[in-house]
Amino acid sequence: MPIKKNKRTMQTEFFDGDVASQTPSASSVLEEDADAHTHLAAGQRESANMGLIMKELREFREDNSQQLNVIREEINKTSARIEEAEKRINETETRLQVAEDTVQELLHLQIHLDAKLTDLEELPATFELRVERAHRALMPKPPGDASPRSIVAKLSSHRMKEELLRSAWHKRGFEHLGKRVNLDHDYAPDVLKRRREYAEAKAVLKERKIRFQTPFPARFRVYYPEGAVVYESAGEATEDLA
């Protein structure tokens, strides 16, 4: 009887040991659950990071697209302005070319008219000088023994007037009825008075055979051997010649 009881006990213990060896422990299960939870959390974080990256990429693409659209619009506007500027430049160049051609034609016409006018004005001495009017100078009549008043004549041709004066100055005037006649511009009375003040200086220069001129309005140019000098008054000229 006691031996049988021991056998059952041994069998029970044997079976209990097999079951214990085949059933996992609670700690193992907890570790597996923790690992699974850790892997799940890591996957979720990775998925969240990927979603954030994709969102930033989409925003970056949208921002780049907007900036490219703005740049494209600016380029189109600039291209339009350049085309308009080129069009205006071409139109301006065309107008300038037309203006240059017109100016050239006018210059040729002027040269032709000047030559024709010169031919018409170079008339023989028997022809009239085409004096429009002539009269005595507007000043009191001098006494009988004094020089008569000057005669003021207006010619219809300015070129003829200049050539006539140049010829008279070159010949130093001419004689009429035994009297010396000089030709000059019709100066204002005050200018004529100032020019007459150089008479003494002119006489001295003529004796010394020094060339001189009286530029308008009342200056005095003397060509000394060492160079030309221009005087503004008769006093300056007389002082140097003294």
Short mmCIF file of C-alpha atoms in Angstrom, two decimals:
data_model
loop_
_atom_site.label_atom_id
_atom_site.label_comp_id
_atom_site.label_asym_id
_atom_site.label_seq_id
_atom_site.Cartn_x
_atom_site.Cartn_y
_atom_site.Cartn_z
CA MET A 1 0.00 0.00 0.00
CA PRO A 2 2.61 2.55 0.73
CA ILE A 3 4.48 1.70 -2.50
CA LYS A 4 1.43 2.49 -4.74
CA LYS A 5 1.00 5.80 -3.14
CA ASN A 6 4.54 6.75 -4.08
CA LYS A 7 4.01 5.81 -7.71
CA ARG A 8 1.05 8.15 -8.08
CA THR A 9 3.00 10.90 -6.52
CA MET A 10 5.91 10.34 -8.85
CA GLN A 11 3.61 10.24 -11.89
CA THR A 12 1.92 13.41 -10.84
CA GLU A 13 5.18 15.16 -10.43
CA PHE A 14 6.38 13.87 -13.78
CA PHE A 15 3.39 15.19 -15.64
CA ASP A 16 3.55 18.47 -13.81
CA GLY A 17 7.15 18.86 -14.87
CA ASP A 18 6.32 18.31 -18.54
CA VAL A 19 3.55 20.89 -18.47
CA ALA A 20 5.79 23.42 -16.82
CA SER A 21 8.47 22.88 -19.42
CA GLN A 22 6.00 23.42 -22.30
CA THR A 23 4.16 26.52 -20.92
CA PRO A 24 5.96 29.97 -21.37
CA SER A 25 6.58 32.07 -18.33
CA ALA A 26 4.83 35.39 -17.65
CA SER A 27 8.06 37.36 -17.95
CA SER A 28 8.70 36.02 -21.44
CA VAL A 29 5.27 37.09 -22.57
CA LEU A 30 5.74 40.58 -21.17
CA GLU A 31 9.09 40.94 -22.91
CA GLU A 32 7.58 39.90 -26.23
CA ASP A 33 4.72 42.35 -25.77
CA ALA A 34 7.18 45.14 -24.97
CA ASP A 35 9.25 44.40 -28.06
CA ALA A 36 6.16 44.36 -30.23
CA HIS A 37 5.00 47.66 -28.77
CA THR A 38 8.44 49.17 -29.32
CA HIS A 39 8.50 48.07 -32.97
CA LEU A 40 4.98 49.42 -33.46
CA ALA A 41 5.91 52.81 -31.96
CA ALA A 42 9.03 53.00 -34.12
CA GLY A 43 6.98 52.25 -37.23
CA GLN A 44 4.46 54.90 -36.31
CA ARG A 45 7.21 57.48 -35.78
CA GLU A 46 8.79 56.57 -39.09
CA SER A 47 5.44 56.86 -40.82
CA ALA A 48 4.84 60.25 -39.18
CA ASN A 49 8.28 61.48 -40.23
CA MET A 50 7.69 60.31 -43.79
CA GLY A 51 4.36 62.10 -43.87
CA LEU A 52 6.00 65.30 -42.62
CA ILE A 53 8.73 65.02 -45.25
CA MET A 54 6.15 64.50 -48.00
CA LYS A 55 4.18 67.50 -46.74
CA GLU A 56 7.30 69.70 -46.78
CA LEU A 57 8.15 68.49 -50.28
CA ARG A 58 4.65 69.35 -51.51
CA GLU A 59 4.85 72.80 -49.93
CA PHE A 60 8.34 73.29 -51.44
CA ARG A 61 7.07 72.34 -54.88
CA GLU A 62 4.06 74.64 -54.56
CA ASP A 63 6.30 77.52 -53.43
CA ASN A 64 8.73 76.89 -56.30
CA SER A 65 5.85 76.71 -58.74
CA GLN A 66 4.52 80.08 -57.55
CA GLN A 67 7.96 81.68 -57.75
CA LEU A 68 8.50 80.25 -61.24
CA ASN A 69 5.15 81.67 -62.32
CA VAL A 70 6.14 85.09 -61.00
CA ILE A 71 9.51 84.89 -62.78
CA ARG A 72 7.79 83.78 -65.99
CA GLU A 73 5.40 86.75 -65.81
CA GLU A 74 8.31 89.15 -65.24
CA ILE A 75 10.20 87.65 -68.18
CA ASN A 76 7.12 88.02 -70.39
CA LYS A 77 6.69 91.64 -69.33
CA THR A 78 10.38 92.37 -69.93
CA SER A 79 10.24 90.69 -73.34
CA ALA A 80 7.21 92.80 -74.26
CA ARG A 81 9.00 95.98 -73.17
CA ILE A 82 12.10 95.01 -75.14
CA GLU A 83 10.01 94.38 -78.25
CA GLU A 84 8.29 97.74 -77.82
CA ALA A 85 11.65 99.48 -77.35
CA GLU A 86 13.08 97.79 -80.45
CA LYS A 87 10.02 98.88 -82.40
CA ARG A 88 10.42 102.48 -81.28
CA ILE A 89 14.15 102.41 -82.02
CA ASN A 90 13.45 101.16 -85.54
CA GLU A 91 10.85 103.89 -86.05
CA THR A 92 13.27 106.52 -84.71
CA GLU A 93 16.06 105.29 -86.96
CA THR A 94 13.70 105.46 -89.92
CA ARG A 95 12.72 109.04 -89.06
CA LEU A 96 16.36 109.99 -88.58
CA GLN A 97 17.25 108.52 -91.95
CA VAL A 98 14.43 110.47 -93.59
CA ALA A 99 15.54 113.63 -91.76
CA GLU A 100 19.15 113.13 -92.85
CA ASP A 101 18.06 112.66 -96.45
CA THR A 102 15.95 115.81 -96.23
CA VAL A 103 18.83 117.80 -94.73
CA GLN A 104 21.16 116.59 -97.48
CA GLU A 105 18.65 117.67 -100.11
CA LEU A 106 18.30 121.08 -98.45
CA LEU A 107 22.08 121.48 -98.29
CA HIS A 108 22.42 120.67 -101.98
CA LEU A 109 19.60 123.09 -102.73
CA GLN A 110 21.28 125.80 -100.64
CA ILE A 111 24.60 125.28 -102.43
CA HIS A 112 22.82 125.48 -105.77
CA LEU A 113 20.95 128.65 -104.80
CA ASP A 114 24.11 130.26 -103.40
CA ALA A 115 25.95 129.55 -106.64
CA LYS A 116 23.04 130.90 -108.67
CA LEU A 117 22.81 133.98 -106.45
CA THR A 118 26.54 134.57 -106.82
CA ASP A 119 26.21 134.39 -110.58
CA LEU A 120 23.34 136.85 -110.51
CA GLU A 121 25.13 139.28 -108.18
CA GLU A 122 28.42 139.27 -110.05
CA LEU A 123 27.16 141.81 -112.55
CA PRO A 124 29.23 144.15 -114.70
CA ALA A 125 29.98 147.64 -113.41
CA THR A 126 27.48 149.12 -115.86
CA PHE A 127 24.63 147.51 -113.96
CA GLU A 128 22.98 149.18 -111.01
CA LEU A 129 23.85 148.18 -107.46
CA ARG A 130 20.15 147.81 -106.71
CA VAL A 131 20.02 150.53 -104.10
CA GLU A 132 16.67 150.46 -102.35
CA ARG A 133 16.98 153.92 -100.84
CA ALA A 134 19.61 156.56 -100.05
CA HIS A 135 19.56 159.73 -97.95
CA ARG A 136 21.78 162.11 -96.06
CA ALA A 137 22.68 161.25 -92.48
CA LEU A 138 20.08 162.45 -89.98
CA MET A 139 22.12 165.21 -88.38
CA PRO A 140 22.17 169.02 -88.53
CA LYS A 141 23.36 170.46 -91.80
CA PRO A 142 27.02 171.53 -91.46
CA PRO A 143 28.31 174.99 -92.47
CA GLY A 144 29.18 175.62 -96.08
CA ASP A 145 32.95 175.20 -95.62
CA ALA A 146 32.62 171.92 -93.66
CA SER A 147 32.47 168.42 -95.06
CA PRO A 148 29.00 167.43 -96.20
CA ARG A 149 26.91 164.95 -94.29
CA SER A 150 27.40 161.28 -95.05
CA ILE A 151 25.08 159.47 -97.42
CA VAL A 152 23.32 156.39 -96.08
CA ALA A 153 22.43 153.85 -98.75
CA LYS A 154 20.52 150.59 -98.35
CA LEU A 155 21.27 147.89 -100.90
CA SER A 156 18.85 145.10 -101.72
CA SER A 157 21.66 142.50 -101.52
CA HIS A 158 23.67 141.95 -98.36
CA ARG A 159 26.31 140.07 -100.33
CA MET A 160 26.69 142.99 -102.73
CA LYS A 161 27.04 145.37 -99.77
CA GLU A 162 29.83 143.28 -98.20
CA GLU A 163 31.70 142.95 -101.50
CA LEU A 164 31.35 146.68 -102.15
CA LEU A 165 32.73 147.57 -98.71
CA ARG A 166 35.56 145.05 -99.03
CA SER A 167 36.54 146.47 -102.40
CA ALA A 168 36.38 150.07 -101.11
CA TRP A 169 38.52 149.23 -98.04
CA HIS A 170 41.04 147.46 -100.23
CA LYS A 171 41.30 150.48 -102.52
CA ARG A 172 41.18 152.84 -99.53
CA GLY A 173 38.14 154.63 -100.93
CA PHE A 174 37.83 156.55 -104.17
CA GLU A 175 37.74 160.11 -105.48
CA HIS A 176 34.67 161.98 -106.68
CA LEU A 177 34.89 165.50 -108.10
CA GLY A 178 38.38 165.78 -106.68
CA LYS A 179 37.32 164.81 -103.17
CA ARG A 180 38.08 161.66 -101.25
CA VAL A 181 35.12 159.39 -100.53
CA ASN A 182 35.25 156.53 -98.03
CA LEU A 183 32.71 153.75 -97.57
CA ASP A 184 31.85 152.18 -94.23
CA HIS A 185 29.02 150.62 -92.27
CA ASP A 186 26.15 152.77 -91.06
CA TYR A 187 27.15 152.99 -87.41
CA ALA A 188 25.11 154.50 -84.60
CA PRO A 189 26.14 158.08 -83.68
CA ASP A 190 27.87 157.09 -80.42
CA VAL A 191 29.74 154.24 -82.12
CA LEU A 192 30.76 156.52 -84.98
CA LYS A 193 32.05 159.08 -82.47
CA ARG A 194 34.17 156.48 -80.68
CA ARG A 195 35.60 155.22 -83.96
CA ARG A 196 36.56 158.75 -85.01
CA GLU A 197 38.56 159.11 -81.79
CA TYR A 198 41.13 156.73 -83.27
CA ALA A 199 42.03 159.26 -86.02
CA GLU A 200 45.21 160.43 -84.24
CA ALA A 201 46.39 156.88 -83.61
CA LYS A 202 45.68 155.95 -87.22
CA ALA A 203 47.80 158.85 -88.48
CA VAL A 204 50.74 157.75 -86.32
CA LEU A 205 50.44 154.14 -87.48
CA LYS A 206 50.29 155.21 -91.12
CA GLU A 207 53.55 157.14 -90.69
CA ARG A 208 55.16 154.09 -89.10
CA LYS A 209 53.65 151.83 -91.77
CA ILE A 210 51.98 149.61 -89.20
CA ARG A 211 48.82 147.83 -90.26
CA PHE A 212 45.65 148.33 -88.20
CA GLN A 213 41.93 147.59 -88.22
CA THR A 214 38.83 148.91 -86.46
CA PRO A 215 36.58 145.92 -85.65
CA PHE A 216 32.94 146.44 -84.76
CA PRO A 217 31.74 148.26 -82.84
CA ALA A 218 34.58 150.60 -81.83
CA ARG A 219 37.71 148.60 -81.14
CA PHE A 220 41.17 149.14 -82.55
CA ARG A 221 43.46 146.28 -83.60
CA VAL A 222 47.12 147.07 -84.28
CA TYR A 223 49.48 144.55 -85.90
CA TYR A 224 52.81 145.26 -84.23
CA PRO A 225 55.89 143.29 -85.36
CA GLU A 226 55.79 141.35 -82.09
CA GLY A 227 52.07 140.55 -82.43
CA ALA A 228 48.55 141.97 -82.69
CA VAL A 229 47.02 144.05 -79.88
CA VAL A 230 43.34 145.00 -79.54
CA TYR A 231 42.41 148.27 -77.82
CA GLU A 232 38.98 149.06 -76.43
CA SER A 233 39.42 152.85 -76.48
CA ALA A 234 41.43 155.52 -78.25
CA GLY A 235 43.11 156.47 -74.96
CA GLU A 236 44.68 153.01 -74.62
CA ALA A 237 45.97 153.10 -78.20
CA THR A 238 47.38 156.63 -77.90
CA GLU A 239 49.14 155.76 -74.62
CA ASP A 240 50.96 152.81 -76.22
CA LEU A 241 51.91 154.82 -79.29
CA ALA A 242 53.27 157.78 -77.30
#
